[in-house]
CSV table of C-alpha atoms in Angstrom, one decimal:
chain,number,residue,atom,x,y,z
U,371,UNK,CA,113.9,-14.2,16.2
U,372,UNK,CA,116.8,-15.5,17.9
U,373,UNK,CA,118.7,-13.5,20.6
U,374,UNK,CA,122.7,-13.0,20.6
U,375,UNK,CA,124.7,-11.7,23.4
U,376,UNK,CA,125.6,-8.2,21.4
U,377,UNK,CA,127.8,-6.1,23.6
U,378,UNK,CA,127.0,-2.5,22.4
U,379,UNK,CA,125.8,-0.3,19.3
U,380,UNK,CA,127.1,3.3,18.3
U,381,UNK,CA,124.5,5.8,18.3
U,382,UNK,CA,123.4,7.7,15.9
U,383,UNK,CA,125.0,10.9,15.3
U,384,UNK,CA,121.8,12.6,14.7
U,385,UNK,CA,119.5,11.7,17.1
U,386,UNK,CA,118.7,14.3,19.7
U,387,UNK,CA,120.0,14.8,23.3
U,388,UNK,CA,117.9,13.4,26.4
U,389,UNK,CA,115.8,15.3,28.0
U,390,UNK,CA,115.2,15.5,32.1
U,391,UNK,CA,111.3,17.1,31.4
U,392,UNK,CA,108.9,14.0,32.5
U,393,UNK,CA,106.0,15.6,31.3
U,394,UNK,CA,105.6,14.5,27.7
U,395,UNK,CA,105.4,11.2,29.8
U,396,UNK,CA,102.7,12.2,31.8
U,397,UNK,CA,100.7,13.5,29.1
U,398,UNK,CA,100.9,10.0,27.3
U,399,UNK,CA,99.4,8.5,30.4
U,400,UNK,CA,96.8,11.1,31.2
U,401,UNK,CA,95.9,10.4,27.5
U,402,UNK,CA,95.3,6.7,28.6
U,403,UNK,CA,96.0,3.0,26.8
U,404,UNK,CA,99.5,3.5,27.1
U,405,UNK,CA,101.5,0.0,26.5
U,406,UNK,CA,104.6,-0.6,28.9
U,407,UNK,CA,108.0,-2.2,27.9
U,408,UNK,CA,110.0,-2.6,30.3
U,409,UNK,CA,113.9,-3.5,30.4
U,410,UNK,CA,116.6,-4.3,33.2
U,411,UNK,CA,117.1,-0.9,34.2
U,412,UNK,CA,114.0,-0.5,35.7
U,413,UNK,CA,115.1,-3.0,38.1
U,414,UNK,CA,119.2,-1.9,39.0
U,415,UNK,CA,117.3,0.1,41.6
U,416,UNK,CA,116.0,-3.4,43.2
U,417,UNK,CA,120.1,-4.5,43.4
U,418,UNK,CA,119.7,-6.5,39.9
U,419,UNK,CA,122.2,-5.3,37.4
U,420,UNK,CA,121.6,-4.8,33.7
U,421,UNK,CA,123.7,-5.7,30.5
U,422,UNK,CA,124.7,-2.8,28.8
U,423,UNK,CA,125.5,0.3,30.8
U,424,UNK,CA,129.3,1.3,31.9
U,425,UNK,CA,129.2,-1.5,35.0
U,426,UNK,CA,126.8,-3.9,32.9
U,427,UNK,CA,127.4,-7.2,33.0
U,428,UNK,CA,128.3,-7.8,29.5
U,429,UNK,CA,131.3,-6.0,29.4
U,430,UNK,CA,132.8,-8.8,31.8
U,431,UNK,CA,130.5,-12.1,31.8
U,432,UNK,CA,129.0,-13.3,28.5
U,433,UNK,CA,125.5,-14.7,29.4
U,434,UNK,CA,124.4,-18.6,29.0
U,435,UNK,CA,123.4,-20.0,25.6
U,436,UNK,CA,120.9,-22.1,24.5
U,437,UNK,CA,123.1,-24.2,22.3
U,438,UNK,CA,125.6,-24.6,25.5
U,439,UNK,CA,123.3,-25.6,27.7
U,440,UNK,CA,121.7,-27.8,25.6
U,441,UNK,CA,125.1,-29.6,24.4
U,442,UNK,CA,127.1,-29.7,27.7
U,443,UNK,CA,126.6,-31.2,31.0
U,444,UNK,CA,129.7,-29.4,32.4
U,445,UNK,CA,127.8,-25.9,30.6
U,446,UNK,CA,124.8,-27.0,32.9
U,447,UNK,CA,126.7,-28.2,36.1
U,448,UNK,CA,128.7,-24.2,35.5
U,449,UNK,CA,125.0,-22.5,35.0
U,450,UNK,CA,123.2,-24.2,37.7
U,451,UNK,CA,126.1,-23.5,40.2
U,452,UNK,CA,126.3,-19.8,39.8
U,453,UNK,CA,122.7,-19.5,38.8
U,454,UNK,CA,121.7,-21.4,42.4
U,455,UNK,CA,124.1,-19.0,43.8
U,456,UNK,CA,122.9,-16.2,42.1
U,457,UNK,CA,119.1,-16.8,43.1
U,458,UNK,CA,119.7,-16.5,46.8
U,459,UNK,CA,120.2,-12.8,46.2
U,460,UNK,CA,117.6,-12.4,43.4
U,461,UNK,CA,114.7,-14.2,45.0
U,462,UNK,CA,115.0,-11.7,47.7
U,463,UNK,CA,115.0,-8.6,45.4
U,464,UNK,CA,112.0,-5.9,45.9
U,465,UNK,CA,110.1,-4.2,43.7
U,466,UNK,CA,111.3,-0.5,43.8
U,467,UNK,CA,109.8,2.7,43.2
U,468,UNK,CA,109.3,2.1,39.5
U,469,UNK,CA,108.2,-0.8,39.7
U,470,UNK,CA,105.6,0.4,42.0
U,471,UNK,CA,104.7,3.6,39.6
U,472,UNK,CA,103.6,1.1,36.8
U,473,UNK,CA,101.8,-0.7,39.0
U,474,UNK,CA,99.5,2.5,40.0
U,475,UNK,CA,99.5,3.7,36.8
U,476,UNK,CA,97.5,0.2,36.0
U,477,UNK,CA,95.3,0.6,38.8
U,478,UNK,CA,94.4,4.0,37.4
U,479,UNK,CA,93.7,2.5,34.3
U,480,UNK,CA,96.4,4.6,32.2
U,481,UNK,CA,97.8,1.0,31.0
U,482,UNK,CA,96.4,-1.1,28.5
U,483,UNK,CA,99.6,-3.5,29.2
U,484,UNK,CA,102.7,-4.2,30.5
U,485,UNK,CA,105.7,-6.4,28.4
U,486,UNK,CA,109.1,-6.9,30.3
U,487,UNK,CA,112.4,-8.2,29.2
U,488,UNK,CA,113.1,-8.3,32.4
U,489,UNK,CA,112.7,-12.4,34.2
U,490,UNK,CA,112.7,-11.2,37.6
U,491,UNK,CA,108.8,-11.5,38.4
U,492,UNK,CA,109.3,-7.7,39.7
U,493,UNK,CA,106.4,-6.0,38.4
U,494,UNK,CA,103.9,-8.4,39.3
U,495,UNK,CA,105.2,-8.4,42.9
U,496,UNK,CA,105.0,-4.8,42.3
U,497,UNK,CA,101.0,-5.4,41.9
U,498,UNK,CA,100.9,-5.2,38.1
U,499,UNK,CA,98.8,-7.3,36.5
U,500,UNK,CA,98.5,-9.2,33.2
U,501,UNK,CA,102.3,-8.8,32.7
U,502,UNK,CA,103.3,-10.6,29.5
U,503,UNK,CA,107.0,-11.7,30.0
U,504,UNK,CA,108.6,-11.7,26.8
U,505,UNK,CA,111.5,-13.4,27.8
U,506,UNK,CA,110.3,-16.0,30.4
U,507,UNK,CA,110.4,-16.2,34.3
U,508,UNK,CA,113.4,-17.6,36.8
U,509,UNK,CA,110.4,-18.2,39.0
U,510,UNK,CA,110.2,-21.4,37.2
U,511,UNK,CA,111.6,-24.5,35.6
U,512,UNK,CA,110.9,-26.7,32.9
U,513,UNK,CA,111.7,-29.9,31.6
U,514,UNK,CA,113.3,-30.1,28.2
U,515,UNK,CA,112.6,-34.2,27.8
U,516,UNK,CA,108.4,-33.9,29.3
U,517,UNK,CA,107.6,-30.3,29.3
U,518,UNK,CA,106.5,-30.4,32.7
U,519,UNK,CA,107.3,-27.1,34.8
U,520,UNK,CA,107.7,-26.5,38.5
U,521,UNK,CA,108.7,-23.4,40.8
U,522,UNK,CA,112.4,-22.6,41.6
U,523,UNK,CA,112.0,-22.2,45.2
U,524,UNK,CA,111.4,-26.1,45.2
U,525,UNK,CA,114.2,-27.0,42.7
U,526,UNK,CA,116.4,-24.4,45.3
U,527,UNK,CA,115.6,-26.8,48.0
U,528,UNK,CA,116.6,-30.0,46.2
U,529,UNK,CA,120.0,-28.6,45.2
U,530,UNK,CA,120.7,-26.7,48.7
U,531,UNK,CA,119.9,-30.4,50.1
U,532,UNK,CA,122.3,-32.1,46.8
U,533,UNK,CA,124.7,-29.6,47.5
U,534,UNK,CA,125.2,-29.3,51.2
U,535,UNK,CA,128.1,-26.7,51.9
U,536,UNK,CA,128.1,-25.1,49.0
U,537,UNK,CA,129.3,-21.6,50.0
U,538,UNK,CA,131.6,-19.9,47.2
U,539,UNK,CA,131.8,-16.4,46.9
U,540,UNK,CA,130.7,-14.7,44.2
U,541,UNK,CA,132.5,-11.6,42.1
U,542,UNK,CA,129.0,-10.6,41.0
U,543,UNK,CA,125.5,-11.0,40.2
U,544,UNK,CA,124.1,-10.7,37.1
U,545,UNK,CA,120.9,-9.7,35.2
U,546,UNK,CA,119.9,-13.3,34.7
U,547,UNK,CA,120.2,-14.8,38.1
U,548,UNK,CA,123.7,-15.9,37.6
U,549,UNK,CA,126.6,-15.4,39.8
U,550,UNK,CA,130.3,-15.1,38.7
U,551,UNK,CA,132.2,-18.1,39.9
U,552,UNK,CA,135.2,-19.9,39.0
U,553,UNK,CA,135.5,-23.1,37.8
U,554,UNK,CA,137.3,-24.1,40.7
U,555,UNK,CA,134.5,-22.5,42.8
U,556,UNK,CA,132.2,-24.6,41.1
U,557,UNK,CA,133.7,-27.7,41.5
U,558,UNK,CA,131.4,-31.2,41.6
U,559,UNK,CA,128.6,-29.2,41.9
U,560,UNK,CA,125.3,-32.1,41.5
U,561,UNK,CA,122.9,-30.8,39.4
U,562,UNK,CA,119.5,-32.6,39.8
U,563,UNK,CA,117.0,-33.8,37.4
U,564,UNK,CA,113.5,-33.4,36.4
U,565,UNK,CA,111.4,-35.2,39.5
U,566,UNK,CA,108.8,-36.5,36.8
U,567,UNK,CA,110.8,-37.9,34.5
U,568,UNK,CA,114.7,-37.4,35.2
U,569,UNK,CA,115.4,-35.2,32.3
U,570,UNK,CA,117.1,-32.1,32.2
U,571,UNK,CA,115.6,-29.3,34.1
U,572,UNK,CA,116.1,-25.5,32.6
U,573,UNK,CA,115.7,-22.4,34.1
U,574,UNK,CA,111.7,-21.1,32.2
U,575,UNK,CA,113.6,-18.1,30.4
U,576,UNK,CA,114.8,-17.4,26.7
U,577,UNK,CA,118.7,-17.9,26.7
U,578,UNK,CA,120.6,-16.1,24.1
U,579,UNK,CA,120.7,-18.1,21.3
U,580,UNK,CA,117.2,-19.2,21.8
U,581,UNK,CA,113.9,-17.7,20.1
U,582,UNK,CA,111.0,-16.3,21.7
U,583,UNK,CA,108.0,-18.6,21.1
U,584,UNK,CA,106.1,-16.8,17.9
U,585,UNK,CA,103.0,-17.3,20.3
U,586,UNK,CA,104.1,-14.8,22.8
U,587,UNK,CA,105.6,-12.5,19.5
U,588,UNK,CA,102.4,-12.0,18.0
U,589,UNK,CA,100.2,-11.8,21.7
U,590,UNK,CA,102.5,-8.5,21.8
U,591,UNK,CA,102.3,-6.9,18.3
U,592,UNK,CA,98.6,-7.1,18.9
U,593,UNK,CA,98.9,-4.8,22.1
U,594,UNK,CA,101.3,-2.8,20.4
U,595,UNK,CA,98.3,-2.8,17.5
U,596,UNK,CA,96.0,-1.8,20.8
U,597,UNK,CA,97.6,0.9,22.0
U,598,UNK,CA,97.5,4.5,22.0
U,599,UNK,CA,101.3,4.9,22.6
U,600,UNK,CA,104.4,3.2,23.7
U,601,UNK,CA,106.4,3.9,26.5
U,602,UNK,CA,109.9,2.4,27.3
U,603,UNK,CA,111.9,1.8,30.7
U,604,UNK,CA,115.2,0.9,31.4
U,605,UNK,CA,116.3,-0.9,27.5
U,606,UNK,CA,118.6,-0.1,25.7
U,607,UNK,CA,116.5,-1.9,22.9
U,608,UNK,CA,119.9,-3.2,21.5
U,609,UNK,CA,118.9,-6.7,20.8
U,610,UNK,CA,115.6,-7.5,18.3
U,611,UNK,CA,113.3,-8.8,20.8
U,612,UNK,CA,112.1,-5.5,22.0
U,613,UNK,CA,113.2,-3.1,19.4
U,614,UNK,CA,110.5,-4.6,17.3
U,615,UNK,CA,108.0,-3.4,18.9
U,616,UNK,CA,109.6,0.0,19.2
U,617,UNK,CA,109.8,-0.3,15.3
U,618,UNK,CA,106.2,-1.7,14.8
U,619,UNK,CA,104.6,1.5,17.1
U,620,UNK,CA,106.5,4.2,15.3
U,621,UNK,CA,105.7,2.7,11.9
U,622,UNK,CA,102.0,3.0,13.0
U,623,UNK,CA,102.4,6.8,14.0
U,624,UNK,CA,102.2,5.8,17.3
U,625,UNK,CA,103.9,8.0,20.1
U,626,UNK,CA,107.1,6.3,21.4
U,627,UNK,CA,109.0,7.8,25.0
U,628,UNK,CA,111.7,6.2,26.2
U,629,UNK,CA,113.2,6.7,30.1
U,630,UNK,CA,116.5,5.8,30.0
U,631,UNK,CA,119.6,7.4,31.0
U,632,UNK,CA,121.7,6.1,28.1
U,633,UNK,CA,121.1,6.5,24.7
U,634,UNK,CA,118.9,3.6,23.2
U,635,UNK,CA,118.7,2.0,19.6
U,636,UNK,CA,115.2,2.9,19.8
U,637,UNK,CA,115.8,6.8,20.0
U,638,UNK,CA,115.5,8.1,16.7
U,639,UNK,CA,111.7,6.6,16.8
U,640,UNK,CA,110.7,8.2,20.1
U,641,UNK,CA,109.1,11.2,20.4
U,642,UNK,CA,111.1,12.2,23.5
U,643,UNK,CA,114.0,10.1,25.7
U,644,UNK,CA,114.0,11.1,29.5
U,645,UNK,CA,117.3,11.0,30.7
U,646,UNK,CA,117.0,10.2,34.3
U,647,UNK,CA,117.3,7.3,36.6
U,648,UNK,CA,113.7,5.3,36.6
U,649,UNK,CA,112.8,5.3,40.2
U,650,UNK,CA,113.2,9.6,39.9
U,651,UNK,CA,111.2,9.6,36.5
U,652,UNK,CA,108.5,7.9,37.0
U,653,UNK,CA,107.8,8.8,40.8
U,654,UNK,CA,107.9,12.5,39.0
U,655,UNK,CA,105.4,11.4,36.6
U,656,UNK,CA,103.2,10.0,39.4
U,657,UNK,CA,103.3,13.6,40.9
U,658,UNK,CA,102.3,15.3,37.6
U,659,UNK,CA,99.4,12.8,37.7
U,660,UNK,CA,98.2,12.7,41.4
U,661,UNK,CA,98.8,9.0,41.0
U,662,UNK,CA,99.7,8.0,44.5
U,663,UNK,CA,102.3,5.8,44.5
U,664,UNK,CA,102.2,3.0,48.1
U,665,UNK,CA,105.4,1.9,50.4
U,666,UNK,CA,105.9,-1.9,48.5
U,667,UNK,CA,105.4,-5.0,49.9
U,668,UNK,CA,106.6,-6.1,53.3
U,669,UNK,CA,110.5,-7.7,52.9
U,670,UNK,CA,110.2,-11.3,53.5
């Protein structure tokens, strides 16, 4: 399934409104076997914007597509300049109460797994284990020629050396770690090649227009089959990469619960949608279950 930068969709009129009652979510978790599917809305409280809310980045910014990245030297220069600047902020983001709640539910044995559409690594930073990164991770880079992979932090150091004095002020940061820069600000930014073969480096993420690896999709489908229920956190479910798992769960008769302030494309399949901020909702659920949350990792 190839992802497209879909801006919006129209909610169906017959879908019930959201609620502020988190008790159904607590009840599902109490029963155990819950599979979490998280989206960009879970990370907004960590300072990472989402795509499709009222202030979401798709209203001002079209994400890089796979076709543009692989087909144009200038597109890659623009991407890496913007991404390099964005990484300075993105890489410092810390898990919020929502991430810590998911990790706590996992430690209590209430979850069967975690699938995330996010590329920020904050689930793992909060202590969640076995997280399936549906769209990859910005923390890794891969060579399109030889397939070797490496650390984004190591690449950031190489880019710093190659672009001494590169200090533009970005207009905004986007969920994919891409900062808004003009072509003038990008200037003659130097892109560094793969240190192994000299090939083209790409972040190890699924760009819009690129297919999620089939083996990863099937792994996620297997997780849905093995789950008791599906809990969607902070995803509008606008693109099929996440919505297909909601449809799969619903078709199998498994309860789907959604926590998202705005209506989602999956609401018609859901038992309930809790229309609260993620941190507030999941902290309330943790309180209902007497699950303690830690204070979060120390700031580096």
